[in-house]
């Protein structure tokens, strides 16, 4: 009897436990995101693609400062506040206390986040002698943003204060700290991995203070996350987040329709109309933080003559390009920075489409029977969905003013390399902003430094412009910087090293029961705060 | 038999070497380099570019890189991915079960339908059945995989809602995948519904991947059966008064299987090639998708290693087919 009772009790406990577990998993709120590809790794320090930042940077990690959702404004993150010295060279961050690292089956933290984690995260990128420096790959983004030259040293003032000493004043530095490569890793986790002899695991199983904890990954299939229960901003409304890796855009759309996922990345422009008309889908859109443009090689005759650049710009029917190439998902550009960015100079007049005037300008410049090349990018980008088609349209427009252009294209890496060496007379290029700072467009794409060894494919090194953008980067006051950048855009417009063509519109379809999803201007996908209606 | 096997194995060595040379050359012929691809629009300082290439060992003469590759290969080392820094062999092993599972299902689909249809068309030569089967086979053979896959997804998953759109398992199942074969793993997990879910995910990709082999097998079976049906021994069997079914199934089919087996062996290569596209459409996490990514990232070690492993597998399958001839038809003996 006794035995029977015990067995019965055990069985019923087991059954109720199972039921509980089953009901628990049934109630777990799961959001599935159809992403476009597998991440290259899980340590955002090593990579430069949005796919990887979505998978690691935006889920497992936090940064000292963050972009306010939907904007490029900076808000406090792991740093509660910060001071900038008067000379603009010292940044002191006051770190938030009581921030917990994630507890997973592969790591149990024994302490909260502090200055050592910040030191570890930056020193491994900055210091070639750091034992972690060579582990897991290079630091393309950190280097690409010029930080090794900019940061002199990093000082731990106390457990909750960290100070960056810069070699030169640089206002965009703060925005850099909100970028994914500036994610804060756990020093304690790193030490544990080193001790176990598996430092490479840092790039396979991420662990940070962020809103979602890594729970499994199968390449090209899925990435799983659980909500971090002790997240310092509060636990995410959803319990589970799944990235369903789906490389084909049409298939992603099918999955969204079948409710196999609730948010999808990068829709096909051709599907947008159907999405707008689908009652189950909420098609979100936001202006992209990008620019697609045609550069003129200002070192090569006749493009060293500003009149020729203006003439060729006027001959292009941008409106027709927006309609045909962007299929309406773009706006005409007149400045090198997008209108959503602070300091955008709206007073500048768009270059008119005027073939007659263009002919006249060419005549004034003494240019006849011009034959040249238009370089067309071999890849599709949000800022230019079809460069070949765009080049053909420009070619036809130029033909009307007597300019013969041949369309040239190379494999993407080769294309960029040759353009960097100044081989393209005119070429289609583009840029998507990294950190929302105008410097990231105006200096990165148009400075003398970039002409020499960066992304200034117009090879345009123009003293008055250079002075303005260099000075703007040294000031920390935003209103002062705005004035300088506005002037710089005026100089750009007069000199026309590029023909700015378009800023694309970013579309992101979500199921209509998805709440609080916000498109991030920097192009990443972020799921903290997103909820599902019952 | 043993000498035959040894001779065949010995022949594999030069073939294998040839494959390494071709693979290596082709991979390095793709313009661009991994460093430039990684940098993208951001561009990279030429000095830093050169330095990174040097660190990756990609600035050395190509023949030197090849011999290095070969030397490491002899030690069983396929190198590490330039992107993920994981061992190429481990990555391949992790992804291969998905490709294999899909390929097996596709092949089963192709065989189960292809052989009977081919026999039927052959026996009923010139009839409406024959024309239908052969017409359909030709259509299937000419169908672009990408388009065919999307069409099936839109119809069966989108309109009818019968099958899931893509992937190997629904996101609600969080199971462990120790073997990598989803059908086995779902059974092991004992999670209710997971196994059926895995089967449902396999249906469309298997059909898409199996379509071309199906068409080829059906056509080959038909012509082979036709040839055999004209043989004396068939006439004899019929004259003996054997049941027509027995004549076809026992006497004709077995003899007709020799060329069909050859074709099936060759289809294994076709399957792997088709897997690249099929996996991309159905978000199937196999080696095909991985190779495509490696091409676009110029991940030379992954690309070389992956192609080499697949080529080796195809060679081994063909060897197995050679050996199978003997089993099917005792007249072909390997004991000379």
PDB file of N, CA and C in Angstrom, chain A residues 287-295 316-340 344 350 377 381-386 390 394 428-433 441 445 492 498-506:
ATOM      1  N   UNK A 287      13.491  56.587 -43.973  1.00  0.00           N
ATOM      2  CA  UNK A 287      14.534  57.023 -44.901  1.00  0.00           C
ATOM      3  C   UNK A 287      15.868  56.384 -44.530  1.00  0.00           C
ATOM      4  N   UNK A 288      16.580  55.909 -45.519  1.00  0.00           N
ATOM      5  CA  UNK A 288      17.846  55.237 -45.244  1.00  0.00           C
ATOM      6  C   UNK A 288      18.959  56.238 -44.968  1.00  0.00           C
ATOM      7  N   UNK A 289      19.902  55.814 -44.163  1.00  0.00           N
ATOM      8  CA  UNK A 289      21.033  56.674 -43.842  1.00  0.00           C
ATOM      9  C   UNK A 289      22.108  56.417 -44.901  1.00  0.00           C
ATOM     10  N   UNK A 290      21.793  56.751 -46.145  1.00  0.00           N
ATOM     11  CA  UNK A 290      22.727  56.375 -47.193  1.00  0.00           C
ATOM     12  C   UNK A 290      22.709  57.354 -48.362  1.00  0.00           C
ATOM     13  N   UNK A 291      23.625  57.157 -49.267  1.00  0.00           N
ATOM     14  CA  UNK A 291      23.700  57.975 -50.472  1.00  0.00           C
ATOM     15  C   UNK A 291      24.237  57.126 -51.619  1.00  0.00           C
ATOM     16  N   UNK A 292      23.583  57.232 -52.774  1.00  0.00           N
ATOM     17  CA  UNK A 292      24.117  56.615 -53.983  1.00  0.00           C
ATOM     18  C   UNK A 292      24.556  57.758 -54.892  1.00  0.00           C
ATOM     19  N   UNK A 293      25.736  57.680 -55.463  1.00  0.00           N
ATOM     20  CA  UNK A 293      26.233  58.819 -56.226  1.00  0.00           C
ATOM     21  C   UNK A 293      27.092  58.396 -57.403  1.00  0.00           C
ATOM     22  N   UNK A 294      27.323  59.384 -58.287  1.00  0.00           N
ATOM     23  CA  UNK A 294      28.237  59.194 -59.404  1.00  0.00           C
ATOM     24  C   UNK A 294      29.434  60.093 -59.131  1.00  0.00           C
ATOM     25  N   UNK A 295      30.603  59.500 -59.041  1.00  0.00           N
ATOM     26  CA  UNK A 295      31.774  60.336 -58.749  1.00  0.00           C
ATOM     27  C   UNK A 295      32.494  60.702 -60.044  1.00  0.00           C
ATOM     28  N   UNK A 316      21.887  64.643 -66.438  1.00  0.00           N
ATOM     29  CA  UNK A 316      21.305  63.389 -65.945  1.00  0.00           C
ATOM     30  C   UNK A 316      19.901  63.629 -65.392  1.00  0.00           C
ATOM     31  N   UNK A 317      18.972  62.826 -65.869  1.00  0.00           N
ATOM     32  CA  UNK A 317      17.595  62.922 -65.399  1.00  0.00           C
ATOM     33  C   UNK A 317      17.432  62.047 -64.154  1.00  0.00           C
ATOM     34  N   UNK A 318      17.636  62.646 -62.996  1.00  0.00           N
ATOM     35  CA  UNK A 318      17.610  61.882 -61.746  1.00  0.00           C
ATOM     36  C   UNK A 318      16.225  61.338 -61.439  1.00  0.00           C
ATOM     37  N   UNK A 319      15.240  62.138 -61.776  1.00  0.00           N
ATOM     38  CA  UNK A 319      13.857  61.728 -61.508  1.00  0.00           C
ATOM     39  C   UNK A 319      13.566  60.384 -62.195  1.00  0.00           C
ATOM     40  N   UNK A 320      13.990  60.279 -63.445  1.00  0.00           N
ATOM     41  CA  UNK A 320      13.739  59.040 -64.194  1.00  0.00           C
ATOM     42  C   UNK A 320      14.471  57.865 -63.541  1.00  0.00           C
ATOM     43  N   UNK A 321      15.676  58.147 -63.020  1.00  0.00           N
ATOM     44  CA  UNK A 321      16.447  57.082 -62.362  1.00  0.00           C
ATOM     45  C   UNK A 321      15.728  56.594 -61.098  1.00  0.00           C
ATOM     46  N   UNK A 322      15.223  57.548 -60.318  1.00  0.00           N
ATOM     47  CA  UNK A 322      14.520  57.156 -59.086  1.00  0.00           C
ATOM     48  C   UNK A 322      13.344  56.245 -59.437  1.00  0.00           C
ATOM     49  N   UNK A 323      12.609  56.617 -60.480  1.00  0.00           N
ATOM     50  CA  UNK A 323      11.440  55.813 -60.850  1.00  0.00           C
ATOM     51  C   UNK A 323      11.837  54.436 -61.363  1.00  0.00           C
ATOM     52  N   UNK A 324      12.850  54.391 -62.212  1.00  0.00           N
ATOM     53  CA  UNK A 324      13.176  53.120 -62.864  1.00  0.00           C
ATOM     54  C   UNK A 324      14.032  52.218 -61.986  1.00  0.00           C
ATOM     55  N   UNK A 325      15.031  52.783 -61.335  1.00  0.00           N
ATOM     56  CA  UNK A 325      15.981  51.943 -60.612  1.00  0.00           C
ATOM     57  C   UNK A 325      15.517  51.666 -59.172  1.00  0.00           C
ATOM     58  N   UNK A 326      14.994  52.684 -58.521  1.00  0.00           N
ATOM     59  CA  UNK A 326      14.577  52.498 -57.123  1.00  0.00           C
ATOM     60  C   UNK A 326      13.108  52.107 -57.023  1.00  0.00           C
ATOM     61  N   UNK A 327      12.419  52.127 -58.157  1.00  0.00           N
ATOM     62  CA  UNK A 327      10.995  51.815 -58.200  1.00  0.00           C
ATOM     63  C   UNK A 327      10.226  52.562 -57.120  1.00  0.00           C
ATOM     64  N   UNK A 328      10.562  53.831 -56.996  1.00  0.00           N
ATOM     65  CA  UNK A 328       9.848  54.661 -56.031  1.00  0.00           C
ATOM     66  C   UNK A 328      10.414  54.603 -54.629  1.00  0.00           C
ATOM     67  N   UNK A 329      11.237  53.595 -54.314  1.00  0.00           N
ATOM     68  CA  UNK A 329      11.776  53.460 -52.962  1.00  0.00           C
ATOM     69  C   UNK A 329      13.049  54.290 -52.797  1.00  0.00           C
ATOM     70  N   UNK A 330      13.003  55.522 -53.248  1.00  0.00           N
ATOM     71  CA  UNK A 330      14.168  56.375 -53.098  1.00  0.00           C
ATOM     72  C   UNK A 330      13.769  57.833 -53.232  1.00  0.00           C
ATOM     73  N   UNK A 331      14.625  58.713 -52.726  1.00  0.00           N
ATOM     74  CA  UNK A 331      14.365  60.144 -52.898  1.00  0.00           C
ATOM     75  C   UNK A 331      15.570  60.763 -53.589  1.00  0.00           C
ATOM     76  N   UNK A 332      15.320  61.788 -54.364  1.00  0.00           N
ATOM     77  CA  UNK A 332      16.405  62.456 -55.078  1.00  0.00           C
ATOM     78  C   UNK A 332      17.383  63.085 -54.080  1.00  0.00           C
ATOM     79  N   UNK A 333      18.652  62.970 -54.362  1.00  0.00           N
ATOM     80  CA  UNK A 333      19.649  63.532 -53.446  1.00  0.00           C
ATOM     81  C   UNK A 333      20.219  64.813 -54.031  1.00  0.00           C
ATOM     82  N   UNK A 334      20.515  65.761 -53.160  1.00  0.00           N
ATOM     83  CA  UNK A 334      21.196  66.967 -53.626  1.00  0.00           C
ATOM     84  C   UNK A 334      22.468  67.225 -52.829  1.00  0.00           C
ATOM     85  N   UNK A 335      22.564  66.599 -51.656  1.00  0.00           N
ATOM     86  CA  UNK A 335      23.744  66.757 -50.811  1.00  0.00           C
ATOM     87  C   UNK A 335      24.422  65.405 -50.615  1.00  0.00           C
ATOM     88  N   UNK A 336      25.663  65.440 -50.163  1.00  0.00           N
ATOM     89  CA  UNK A 336      26.324  64.145 -49.933  1.00  0.00           C
ATOM     90  C   UNK A 336      25.833  63.435 -48.671  1.00  0.00           C
ATOM     91  N   UNK A 337      25.054  64.099 -47.817  1.00  0.00           N
ATOM     92  CA  UNK A 337      24.531  63.406 -46.634  1.00  0.00           C
ATOM     93  C   UNK A 337      23.011  63.330 -46.740  1.00  0.00           C
ATOM     94  N   UNK A 338      22.414  62.320 -46.107  1.00  0.00           N
ATOM     95  CA  UNK A 338      20.962  62.162 -46.213  1.00  0.00           C
ATOM     96  C   UNK A 338      20.199  63.192 -45.367  1.00  0.00           C
ATOM     97  N   UNK A 339      18.952  63.475 -45.739  1.00  0.00           N
ATOM     98  CA  UNK A 339      18.177  64.524 -45.059  1.00  0.00           C
ATOM     99  C   UNK A 339      17.869  64.214 -43.599  1.00  0.00           C
ATOM    100  N   UNK A 340      17.958  62.965 -43.188  1.00  0.00           N
ATOM    101  CA  UNK A 340      17.661  62.651 -41.788  1.00  0.00           C
ATOM    102  C   UNK A 340      18.833  62.972 -40.874  1.00  0.00           C
ATOM    103  N   UNK A 344      22.113  68.634 -42.200  1.00  0.00           N
ATOM    104  CA  UNK A 344      21.737  68.572 -43.621  1.00  0.00           C
ATOM    105  C   UNK A 344      21.373  69.978 -44.093  1.00  0.00           C
ATOM    106  N   UNK A 350      18.724  71.736 -55.643  1.00  0.00           N
ATOM    107  CA  UNK A 350      19.028  70.541 -56.411  1.00  0.00           C
ATOM    108  C   UNK A 350      19.517  70.947 -57.803  1.00  0.00           C
ATOM    109  N   UNK A 377      28.820  49.448 -60.463  1.00  0.00           N
ATOM    110  CA  UNK A 377      29.098  48.456 -59.424  1.00  0.00           C
ATOM    111  C   UNK A 377      28.481  47.099 -59.786  1.00  0.00           C
ATOM    112  N   UNK A 381      23.086  47.067 -53.754  1.00  0.00           N
ATOM    113  CA  UNK A 381      23.170  47.662 -52.428  1.00  0.00           C
ATOM    114  C   UNK A 381      21.888  48.451 -52.177  1.00  0.00           C
ATOM    115  N   UNK A 382      21.525  48.670 -50.909  1.00  0.00           N
ATOM    116  CA  UNK A 382      20.322  49.467 -50.664  1.00  0.00           C
ATOM    117  C   UNK A 382      20.398  50.836 -51.345  1.00  0.00           C
ATOM    118  N   UNK A 383      21.571  51.437 -51.356  1.00  0.00           N
ATOM    119  CA  UNK A 383      21.688  52.765 -51.951  1.00  0.00           C
ATOM    120  C   UNK A 383      21.726  52.714 -53.479  1.00  0.00           C
ATOM    121  N   UNK A 384      21.905  51.522 -54.034  1.00  0.00           N
ATOM    122  CA  UNK A 384      21.859  51.392 -55.480  1.00  0.00           C
ATOM    123  C   UNK A 384      21.443  49.976 -55.861  1.00  0.00           C
ATOM    124  N   UNK A 385      20.136  49.775 -56.046  1.00  0.00           N
ATOM    125  CA  UNK A 385      19.646  48.417 -56.296  1.00  0.00           C
ATOM    126  C   UNK A 385      20.043  47.859 -57.659  1.00  0.00           C
ATOM    127  N   UNK A 386      20.395  48.712 -58.609  1.00  0.00           N
ATOM    128  CA  UNK A 386      20.763  48.203 -59.926  1.00  0.00           C
ATOM    129  C   UNK A 386      21.680  49.195 -60.638  1.00  0.00           C
ATOM    130  N   UNK A 390      21.291  51.864 -63.914  1.00  0.00           N
ATOM    131  CA  UNK A 390      21.518  53.280 -63.676  1.00  0.00           C
ATOM    132  C   UNK A 390      22.567  53.814 -64.654  1.00  0.00           C
ATOM    133  N   UNK A 394      22.265  56.848 -67.451  1.00  0.00           N
ATOM    134  CA  UNK A 394      23.173  57.996 -67.513  1.00  0.00           C
ATOM    135  C   UNK A 394      23.842  58.053 -68.883  1.00  0.00           C
ATOM    136  N   UNK A 428      29.877  54.777 -60.351  1.00  0.00           N
ATOM    137  CA  UNK A 428      28.789  54.714 -59.383  1.00  0.00           C
ATOM    138  C   UNK A 428      29.295  54.092 -58.092  1.00  0.00           C
ATOM    139  N   UNK A 429      29.004  54.766 -57.014  1.00  0.00           N
ATOM    140  CA  UNK A 429      29.401  54.305 -55.690  1.00  0.00           C
ATOM    141  C   UNK A 429      28.296  54.632 -54.706  1.00  0.00           C
ATOM    142  N   UNK A 430      28.539  54.335 -53.468  1.00  0.00           N
ATOM    143  CA  UNK A 430      27.545  54.694 -52.467  1.00  0.00           C
ATOM    144  C   UNK A 430      28.076  54.441 -51.082  1.00  0.00           C
ATOM    145  N   UNK A 431      27.279  54.777 -50.099  1.00  0.00           N
ATOM    146  CA  UNK A 431      27.728  54.667 -48.716  1.00  0.00           C
ATOM    147  C   UNK A 431      26.535  54.537 -47.800  1.00  0.00           C
ATOM    148  N   UNK A 432      26.653  53.706 -46.793  1.00  0.00           N
ATOM    149  CA  UNK A 432      25.643  53.656 -45.740  1.00  0.00           C
ATOM    150  C   UNK A 432      26.332  54.077 -44.457  1.00  0.00           C
ATOM    151  N   UNK A 433      25.715  55.007 -43.757  1.00  0.00           N
ATOM    152  CA  UNK A 433      26.351  55.591 -42.577  1.00  0.00           C
ATOM    153  C   UNK A 433      26.596  54.566 -41.487  1.00  0.00           C
ATOM    154  N   UNK A 441      30.343  60.756 -43.292  1.00  0.00           N
ATOM    155  CA  UNK A 441      30.137  60.894 -44.736  1.00  0.00           C
ATOM    156  C   UNK A 441      31.159  61.883 -45.301  1.00  0.00           C
ATOM    157  N   UNK A 445      34.372  60.214 -46.966  1.00  0.00           N
ATOM    158  CA  UNK A 445      34.230  60.057 -48.412  1.00  0.00           C
ATOM    159  C   UNK A 445      34.850  61.176 -49.225  1.00  0.00           C
ATOM    160  N   UNK A 492      30.793  71.803 -51.471  1.00  0.00           N
ATOM    161  CA  UNK A 492      30.639  70.575 -52.246  1.00  0.00           C
ATOM    162  C   UNK A 492      29.741  70.825 -53.461  1.00  0.00           C
ATOM    163  N   UNK A 498      30.923  64.963 -57.009  1.00  0.00           N
ATOM    164  CA  UNK A 498      30.002  63.882 -57.329  1.00  0.00           C
ATOM    165  C   UNK A 498      28.715  64.505 -57.821  1.00  0.00           C
ATOM    166  N   UNK A 499      27.962  63.651 -58.512  1.00  0.00           N
ATOM    167  CA  UNK A 499      26.547  63.949 -58.691  1.00  0.00           C
ATOM    168  C   UNK A 499      25.801  63.096 -57.669  1.00  0.00           C
ATOM    169  N   UNK A 500      25.279  63.717 -56.588  1.00  0.00           N
ATOM    170  CA  UNK A 500      24.500  62.905 -55.637  1.00  0.00           C
ATOM    171  C   UNK A 500      23.226  62.451 -56.331  1.00  0.00           C
ATOM    172  N   UNK A 501      22.893  61.186 -56.292  1.00  0.00           N
ATOM    173  CA  UNK A 501      21.739  60.700 -57.044  1.00  0.00           C
ATOM    174  C   UNK A 501      20.531  60.403 -56.161  1.00  0.00           C
ATOM    175  N   UNK A 502      20.704  59.524 -55.188  1.00  0.00           N
ATOM    176  CA  UNK A 502      19.514  59.149 -54.410  1.00  0.00           C
ATOM    177  C   UNK A 502      19.849  58.679 -53.003  1.00  0.00           C
ATOM    178  N   UNK A 503      18.857  58.848 -52.130  1.00  0.00           N
ATOM    179  CA  UNK A 503      18.870  58.190 -50.821  1.00  0.00           C
ATOM    180  C   UNK A 503      17.754  57.172 -50.878  1.00  0.00           C
ATOM    181  N   UNK A 504      18.049  55.928 -50.540  1.00  0.00           N
ATOM    182  CA  UNK A 504      16.982  54.926 -50.666  1.00  0.00           C
ATOM    183  C   UNK A 504      16.114  54.942 -49.415  1.00  0.00           C
ATOM    184  N   UNK A 505      14.919  54.393 -49.573  1.00  0.00           N
ATOM    185  CA  UNK A 505      14.030  54.231 -48.436  1.00  0.00           C
ATOM    186  C   UNK A 505      14.148  52.787 -47.982  1.00  0.00           C
ATOM    187  N   UNK A 506      14.253  52.595 -46.668  1.00  0.00           N
ATOM    188  CA  UNK A 506      14.393  51.248 -46.137  1.00  0.00           C
ATOM    189  C   UNK A 506      13.002  50.716 -45.784  1.00  0.00           C
TER     190      UNK A 506
END
